[in-house]
């Protein structure tokens, strides 16, 4: 099993996995309104690839991120994430989340929003407390609207409607000087913040 950055060749297999995981009604969910017609963030989109007995690639997991606005503040939204049914509960989903969050930190992103089950995502630091002043542009269980600060204080006072990126876009990709150098991710100082196996174990 390898985890790597999503490529265009994976698109059909990803859609098949998402259909199997969430069904065709997934497109009716409010989160999809925020993604429709918007490009995801390619450097954060990961896939888990296995190989069959003939050496052909078999897609076993996927995670994607999308640019969003919370009021006037840029952020990113995690989802969807899906893992093949026979691998659920085996830790692959957690590994996809950990790897992508660490990559988001390295690239200088400051916060992440998602709609999901709090008992699962709390292990990674997501909390409802950071999204209390936010709204979604459609029906959603607000107890499932969770936030995570990749930079301390990034969501302090952030409130308003979660919406799509403006047509002309904004500076969603952080300036390079804000990004943590890769060496810092493995430094002694960073270990307490890093999303590691031990830190996110159930």
mmCIF file of N, CA and C in Angstrom, residues 102-162:
data_model
loop_
_atom_site.group_PDB
_atom_site.id
_atom_site.type_symbol
_atom_site.label_atom_id
_atom_site.label_comp_id
_atom_site.label_asym_id
_atom_site.label_seq_id
_atom_site.Cartn_x
_atom_site.Cartn_y
_atom_site.Cartn_z
ATOM 1 N N UNK A 102 -0.382 17.290 7.901
ATOM 2 C CA UNK A 102 1.022 17.675 8.002
ATOM 3 C C UNK A 102 1.496 18.383 6.740
ATOM 4 N N UNK A 103 0.979 17.946 5.606
ATOM 5 C CA UNK A 103 1.340 18.606 4.352
ATOM 6 C C UNK A 103 0.749 20.015 4.298
ATOM 7 N N UNK A 104 -0.485 20.157 4.794
ATOM 8 C CA UNK A 104 -1.115 21.483 4.825
ATOM 9 C C UNK A 104 -0.319 22.442 5.705
ATOM 10 N N UNK A 105 0.171 21.946 6.838
ATOM 11 C CA UNK A 105 1.010 22.776 7.713
ATOM 12 C C UNK A 105 2.280 23.190 6.989
ATOM 13 N N UNK A 106 2.925 22.242 6.345
ATOM 14 C CA UNK A 106 4.179 22.528 5.649
ATOM 15 C C UNK A 106 3.984 23.563 4.543
ATOM 16 N N UNK A 107 2.805 23.572 3.937
ATOM 17 C CA UNK A 107 2.519 24.506 2.845
ATOM 18 C C UNK A 107 1.998 25.848 3.339
ATOM 19 N N UNK A 108 1.775 25.968 4.648
ATOM 20 C CA UNK A 108 1.406 27.260 5.211
ATOM 21 C C UNK A 108 -0.073 27.526 5.359
ATOM 22 N N UNK A 109 -0.933 26.523 5.167
ATOM 23 C CA UNK A 109 -2.359 26.731 5.403
ATOM 24 C C UNK A 109 -2.598 26.897 6.895
ATOM 25 N N UNK A 110 -3.627 27.675 7.247
ATOM 26 C CA UNK A 110 -3.791 28.081 8.637
ATOM 27 C C UNK A 110 -4.938 27.390 9.366
ATOM 28 N N UNK A 111 -5.951 26.940 8.646
ATOM 29 C CA UNK A 111 -7.108 26.326 9.318
ATOM 30 C C UNK A 111 -7.810 25.379 8.368
ATOM 31 N N UNK A 112 -8.587 24.476 8.972
ATOM 32 C CA UNK A 112 -9.348 23.482 8.211
ATOM 33 C C UNK A 112 -10.750 23.392 8.808
ATOM 34 N N UNK A 113 -11.749 23.303 7.938
ATOM 35 C CA UNK A 113 -13.138 23.118 8.335
ATOM 36 C C UNK A 113 -13.626 21.810 7.725
ATOM 37 N N UNK A 114 -14.518 21.113 8.431
ATOM 38 C CA UNK A 114 -15.137 19.929 7.844
ATOM 39 C C UNK A 114 -16.508 19.695 8.453
ATOM 40 N N UNK A 115 -17.276 18.852 7.793
ATOM 41 C CA UNK A 115 -18.548 18.373 8.326
ATOM 42 C C UNK A 115 -18.383 16.878 8.549
ATOM 43 N N UNK A 116 -18.409 16.452 9.810
ATOM 44 C CA UNK A 116 -18.177 15.043 10.095
ATOM 45 C C UNK A 116 -18.492 14.702 11.537
ATOM 46 N N UNK A 117 -18.260 13.462 11.897
ATOM 47 C CA UNK A 117 -18.575 12.966 13.231
ATOM 48 C C UNK A 117 -17.508 13.421 14.227
ATOM 49 N N UNK A 118 -17.938 14.222 15.213
ATOM 50 C CA UNK A 118 -17.001 14.764 16.198
ATOM 51 C C UNK A 118 -16.208 13.681 16.932
ATOM 52 N N UNK A 119 -16.824 12.576 17.364
ATOM 53 C CA UNK A 119 -16.039 11.570 18.093
ATOM 54 C C UNK A 119 -14.864 11.020 17.291
ATOM 55 N N UNK A 120 -14.983 11.003 15.977
ATOM 56 C CA UNK A 120 -13.882 10.508 15.144
ATOM 57 C C UNK A 120 -12.833 11.605 14.930
ATOM 58 N N UNK A 121 -13.270 12.810 14.576
ATOM 59 C CA UNK A 121 -12.325 13.849 14.180
ATOM 60 C C UNK A 121 -11.694 14.580 15.357
ATOM 61 N N UNK A 122 -12.250 14.439 16.546
ATOM 62 C CA UNK A 122 -11.652 15.088 17.709
ATOM 63 C C UNK A 122 -10.242 14.583 17.981
ATOM 64 N N UNK A 123 -9.947 13.357 17.593
ATOM 65 C CA UNK A 123 -8.604 12.801 17.828
ATOM 66 C C UNK A 123 -7.529 13.559 17.061
ATOM 67 N N UNK A 124 -7.942 14.271 16.003
ATOM 68 C CA UNK A 124 -6.993 15.051 15.208
ATOM 69 C C UNK A 124 -6.988 16.523 15.626
ATOM 70 N N UNK A 125 -7.822 16.868 16.611
ATOM 71 C CA UNK A 125 -7.866 18.242 17.096
ATOM 72 C C UNK A 125 -9.037 19.061 16.600
ATOM 73 N N UNK A 126 -9.895 18.491 15.763
ATOM 74 C CA UNK A 126 -11.071 19.219 15.295
ATOM 75 C C UNK A 126 -12.057 19.392 16.445
ATOM 76 N N UNK A 127 -12.719 20.548 16.482
ATOM 77 C CA UNK A 127 -13.661 20.822 17.550
ATOM 78 C C UNK A 127 -14.787 21.733 17.071
ATOM 79 N N UNK A 128 -15.943 21.540 17.640
ATOM 80 C CA UNK A 128 -17.102 22.401 17.344
ATOM 81 C C UNK A 128 -16.897 23.799 17.912
ATOM 82 N N UNK A 129 -16.104 23.919 18.976
ATOM 83 C CA UNK A 129 -15.910 25.212 19.636
ATOM 84 C C UNK A 129 -15.366 26.275 18.675
ATOM 85 N N UNK A 130 -14.609 25.866 17.669
ATOM 86 C CA UNK A 130 -14.004 26.829 16.741
ATOM 87 C C UNK A 130 -14.942 27.278 15.636
ATOM 88 N N UNK A 131 -16.119 26.662 15.525
ATOM 89 C CA UNK A 131 -17.036 27.002 14.423
ATOM 90 C C UNK A 131 -18.370 27.536 14.924
ATOM 91 N N UNK A 132 -18.456 27.928 16.177
ATOM 92 C CA UNK A 132 -19.729 28.334 16.749
ATOM 93 C C UNK A 132 -20.336 29.558 16.058
ATOM 94 N N UNK A 133 -19.497 30.415 15.519
ATOM 95 C CA UNK A 133 -20.003 31.608 14.854
ATOM 96 C C UNK A 133 -20.171 31.457 13.356
ATOM 97 N N UNK A 134 -20.043 30.230 12.851
ATOM 98 C CA UNK A 134 -20.107 29.994 11.407
ATOM 99 C C UNK A 134 -21.453 29.423 11.001
ATOM 100 N N UNK A 135 -21.823 29.669 9.747
ATOM 101 C CA UNK A 135 -23.045 29.094 9.185
ATOM 102 C C UNK A 135 -22.718 28.418 7.860
ATOM 103 N N UNK A 136 -23.564 27.451 7.508
ATOM 104 C CA UNK A 136 -23.441 26.767 6.216
ATOM 105 C C UNK A 136 -24.576 27.218 5.303
ATOM 106 N N UNK A 137 -24.335 27.241 3.985
ATOM 107 C CA UNK A 137 -25.350 27.743 3.046
ATOM 108 C C UNK A 137 -26.392 26.693 2.673
ATOM 109 N N UNK A 138 -26.883 25.972 3.657
ATOM 110 C CA UNK A 138 -27.870 24.934 3.405
ATOM 111 C C UNK A 138 -28.013 24.074 4.640
ATOM 112 N N UNK A 139 -28.923 23.109 4.602
ATOM 113 C CA UNK A 139 -29.159 22.280 5.785
ATOM 114 C C UNK A 139 -27.961 21.409 6.139
ATOM 115 N N UNK A 140 -27.615 21.425 7.415
ATOM 116 C CA UNK A 140 -26.530 20.601 7.924
ATOM 117 C C UNK A 140 -26.689 20.505 9.432
ATOM 118 N N UNK A 141 -26.324 19.390 10.004
ATOM 119 C CA UNK A 141 -26.301 19.237 11.452
ATOM 120 C C UNK A 141 -25.110 20.038 11.969
ATOM 121 N N UNK A 142 -25.391 21.171 12.616
ATOM 122 C CA UNK A 142 -24.313 22.063 13.018
ATOM 123 C C UNK A 142 -23.373 21.437 14.047
ATOM 124 N N UNK A 143 -23.807 20.408 14.743
ATOM 125 C CA UNK A 143 -22.915 19.713 15.666
ATOM 126 C C UNK A 143 -21.795 18.988 14.933
ATOM 127 N N UNK A 144 -21.971 18.810 13.617
ATOM 128 C CA UNK A 144 -20.969 18.136 12.798
ATOM 129 C C UNK A 144 -20.038 19.115 12.086
ATOM 130 N N UNK A 145 -20.265 20.412 12.285
ATOM 131 C CA UNK A 145 -19.406 21.428 11.679
ATOM 132 C C UNK A 145 -18.234 21.680 12.619
ATOM 133 N N UNK A 146 -17.054 21.266 12.212
ATOM 134 C CA UNK A 146 -15.884 21.258 13.087
ATOM 135 C C UNK A 146 -14.745 22.060 12.461
ATOM 136 N N UNK A 147 -13.896 22.607 13.321
ATOM 137 C CA UNK A 147 -12.758 23.378 12.847
ATOM 138 C C UNK A 147 -11.464 22.942 13.503
ATOM 139 N N UNK A 148 -10.365 23.229 12.832
ATOM 140 C CA UNK A 148 -9.029 22.917 13.332
ATOM 141 C C UNK A 148 -8.099 24.071 12.974
ATOM 142 N N UNK A 149 -7.350 24.551 13.949
ATOM 143 C CA UNK A 149 -6.340 25.572 13.691
ATOM 144 C C UNK A 149 -5.004 24.900 13.409
ATOM 145 N N UNK A 150 -4.446 25.162 12.253
ATOM 146 C CA UNK A 150 -3.095 24.702 11.937
ATOM 147 C C UNK A 150 -2.064 25.699 12.450
ATOM 148 N N UNK A 151 -2.521 26.929 12.644
ATOM 149 C CA UNK A 151 -1.727 27.994 13.265
ATOM 150 C C UNK A 151 -2.536 28.491 14.456
ATOM 151 N N UNK A 152 -1.922 28.562 15.613
ATOM 152 C CA UNK A 152 -2.637 28.995 16.807
ATOM 153 C C UNK A 152 -3.315 30.345 16.585
ATOM 154 N N UNK A 153 -4.625 30.398 16.923
ATOM 155 C CA UNK A 153 -5.369 31.638 16.803
ATOM 156 C C UNK A 153 -5.924 31.920 15.425
ATOM 157 N N UNK A 154 -5.706 31.017 14.479
ATOM 158 C CA UNK A 154 -6.131 31.280 13.098
ATOM 159 C C UNK A 154 -7.632 31.455 12.964
ATOM 160 N N UNK A 155 -8.413 30.848 13.857
ATOM 161 C CA UNK A 155 -9.868 30.973 13.784
ATOM 162 C C UNK A 155 -10.444 31.847 14.893
ATOM 163 N N UNK A 156 -9.592 32.556 15.600
ATOM 164 C CA UNK A 156 -10.079 33.472 16.628
ATOM 165 C C UNK A 156 -10.961 34.546 15.998
ATOM 166 N N UNK A 157 -12.196 34.634 16.441
ATOM 167 C CA UNK A 157 -13.092 35.657 15.938
ATOM 168 C C UNK A 157 -13.609 35.444 14.532
ATOM 169 N N UNK A 158 -13.254 34.330 13.901
ATOM 170 C CA UNK A 158 -13.703 34.063 12.543
ATOM 171 C C UNK A 158 -15.148 33.569 12.584
ATOM 172 N N UNK A 159 -16.016 34.249 11.868
ATOM 173 C CA UNK A 159 -17.436 33.912 11.891
ATOM 174 C C UNK A 159 -18.056 34.304 10.558
ATOM 175 N N UNK A 160 -19.306 33.871 10.377
ATOM 176 C CA UNK A 160 -20.026 34.217 9.162
ATOM 177 C C UNK A 160 -20.341 32.998 8.318
ATOM 178 N N UNK A 161 -20.841 33.264 7.136
ATOM 179 C CA UNK A 161 -21.244 32.207 6.226
ATOM 180 C C UNK A 161 -20.032 31.553 5.574
ATOM 181 N N UNK A 162 -20.031 30.241 5.569
ATOM 182 C CA UNK A 162 -19.014 29.498 4.825
ATOM 183 C C UNK A 162 -19.437 29.483 3.368
#
